[in-house]
Amino acid sequence: MYKIAVLGDRDSIYGYAALGLDTYPVSNREEAAKTLKKLAEGRYAIIYITEAWQAQLQAEIDHYVTEQLPAIIPIPGVSGNTGRGMYNVKKSVERAVGSDIIFNNDN
């Protein structure tokens, strides 16, 4: 059975443990990259990662974009929403349908 993990700074992710998700607090880039690799190669179908750590680990995350599993999904951290999560959703939709379906009418 596949599992779900949450990766990020302790303050941003500790509440997810109450939902039964496996939490992996990290405090530096090397630790975060190593943990992400371990999770991606393990039995995790979904890895939630805080937007701040996603920004720092984008090169590592790019290795898994074409893989079926895991799905690596950015979530806001305690510092707030940076918009990276919505940007990723927009890019995924563009790849799936072949064009940008979200546009601004305000010109």
Short mmCIF file of C-alpha atoms in Angstrom, two decimals:
data_model
loop_
_atom_site.label_atom_id
_atom_site.label_comp_id
_atom_site.label_asym_id
_atom_site.label_seq_id
_atom_site.Cartn_x
_atom_site.Cartn_y
_atom_site.Cartn_z
CA MET A 1 0.00 0.00 0.00
CA TYR A 2 1.28 3.45 -0.89
CA LYS A 3 1.75 6.16 1.71
CA ILE A 4 1.67 9.97 1.85
CA ALA A 5 4.55 12.09 3.16
CA VAL A 6 4.91 15.75 4.06
CA LEU A 7 8.34 17.39 3.77
CA GLY A 8 9.21 20.85 5.08
CA ASP A 9 10.14 22.89 8.09
CA ARG A 10 8.83 21.58 11.42
CA ASP A 11 6.46 24.48 12.11
CA SER A 12 4.77 24.11 8.71
CA ILE A 13 4.23 20.36 8.74
CA TYR A 14 3.71 19.16 12.32
CA GLY A 15 -0.09 19.44 12.04
CA TYR A 16 -0.19 16.91 9.20
CA ALA A 17 0.84 14.14 11.59
CA ALA A 18 -2.56 14.50 13.26
CA LEU A 19 -4.11 13.54 9.91
CA GLY A 20 -2.08 10.35 9.82
CA LEU A 21 0.47 11.52 7.25
CA ASP A 22 4.16 10.76 7.64
CA THR A 23 5.99 14.01 8.36
CA TYR A 24 9.65 14.68 7.60
CA PRO A 25 10.92 17.94 9.07
CA VAL A 26 14.14 19.23 7.51
CA SER A 27 16.36 22.14 8.41
CA ASN A 28 18.95 22.37 5.63
CA ARG A 29 19.17 21.79 1.89
CA GLU A 30 21.38 18.70 2.06
CA GLU A 31 19.06 16.99 4.54
CA ALA A 32 16.00 17.99 2.49
CA ALA A 33 17.47 16.64 -0.79
CA LYS A 34 18.47 13.36 0.85
CA THR A 35 15.04 12.96 2.45
CA LEU A 36 13.22 13.75 -0.81
CA LYS A 37 15.25 11.10 -2.64
CA LYS A 38 14.56 8.53 0.09
CA LEU A 39 10.82 9.25 -0.03
CA ALA A 40 10.64 9.23 -3.83
CA GLU A 41 12.37 5.86 -3.99
CA GLY A 42 10.22 4.47 -1.17
CA ARG A 43 6.55 3.56 -1.04
CA TYR A 44 5.23 7.12 -1.19
CA ALA A 45 2.68 7.91 -3.89
CA ILE A 46 2.27 11.53 -2.79
CA ILE A 47 4.87 13.82 -1.30
CA TYR A 48 3.62 17.20 -0.11
CA ILE A 49 6.45 19.70 0.13
CA THR A 50 6.35 23.25 1.43
CA GLU A 51 6.69 25.88 -1.28
CA ALA A 52 9.86 27.24 0.32
CA TRP A 53 11.57 23.84 0.12
CA GLN A 54 10.18 23.20 -3.35
CA ALA A 55 11.95 26.35 -4.54
CA GLN A 56 15.25 25.13 -3.10
CA LEU A 57 14.87 21.56 -4.41
CA GLN A 58 13.44 22.25 -7.86
CA ALA A 59 16.37 20.57 -9.67
CA GLU A 60 15.84 17.38 -7.65
CA ILE A 61 12.06 17.53 -8.10
CA ASP A 62 12.47 17.88 -11.88
CA HIS A 63 13.90 14.32 -11.95
CA TYR A 64 10.46 12.99 -10.94
CA VAL A 65 8.23 15.11 -13.20
CA THR A 66 8.00 12.43 -15.89
CA GLU A 67 7.63 9.56 -13.42
CA GLN A 68 4.23 8.10 -12.65
CA LEU A 69 4.97 8.13 -8.91
CA PRO A 70 5.46 9.99 -6.70
CA ALA A 71 3.31 13.05 -7.20
CA ILE A 72 5.21 15.93 -5.57
CA ILE A 73 2.75 18.63 -4.58
CA PRO A 74 3.71 22.02 -3.11
CA ILE A 75 1.81 23.34 -0.11
CA PRO A 76 2.02 26.72 1.66
CA GLY A 77 4.19 26.91 4.75
CA VAL A 78 3.90 29.06 7.86
CA SER A 79 5.42 31.97 5.95
CA GLY A 80 2.39 32.01 3.63
CA ASN A 81 1.54 31.20 0.05
CA THR A 82 4.17 32.10 -2.55
CA GLY A 83 2.03 31.18 -5.56
CA ARG A 84 4.38 28.37 -6.66
CA GLY A 85 1.69 25.75 -6.12
CA MET A 86 -0.79 27.49 -8.41
CA TYR A 87 1.95 28.07 -10.97
CA ASN A 88 2.67 24.32 -11.03
CA VAL A 89 -1.02 23.49 -11.46
CA LYS A 90 -1.23 25.97 -14.34
CA LYS A 91 1.83 24.44 -16.04
CA SER A 92 0.39 20.93 -15.63
CA VAL A 93 -2.88 22.00 -17.23
CA GLU A 94 -0.98 23.62 -20.10
CA ARG A 95 0.91 20.37 -20.71
CA ALA A 96 -2.30 18.32 -20.54
CA VAL A 97 -4.48 20.43 -22.85
CA GLY A 98 -1.83 22.13 -24.96
CA SER A 99 -2.65 25.73 -24.08
CA ASP A 100 -3.18 28.17 -21.26
CA ILE A 101 -6.82 27.98 -20.19
CA ILE A 102 -6.45 30.61 -17.47
CA PHE A 103 -6.20 34.08 -18.89
CA ASN A 104 -6.79 37.63 -17.73
CA ASN A 105 -9.53 39.68 -19.43
CA ASP A 106 -8.28 42.94 -17.88
CA ASN A 107 -5.62 43.45 -20.64
#
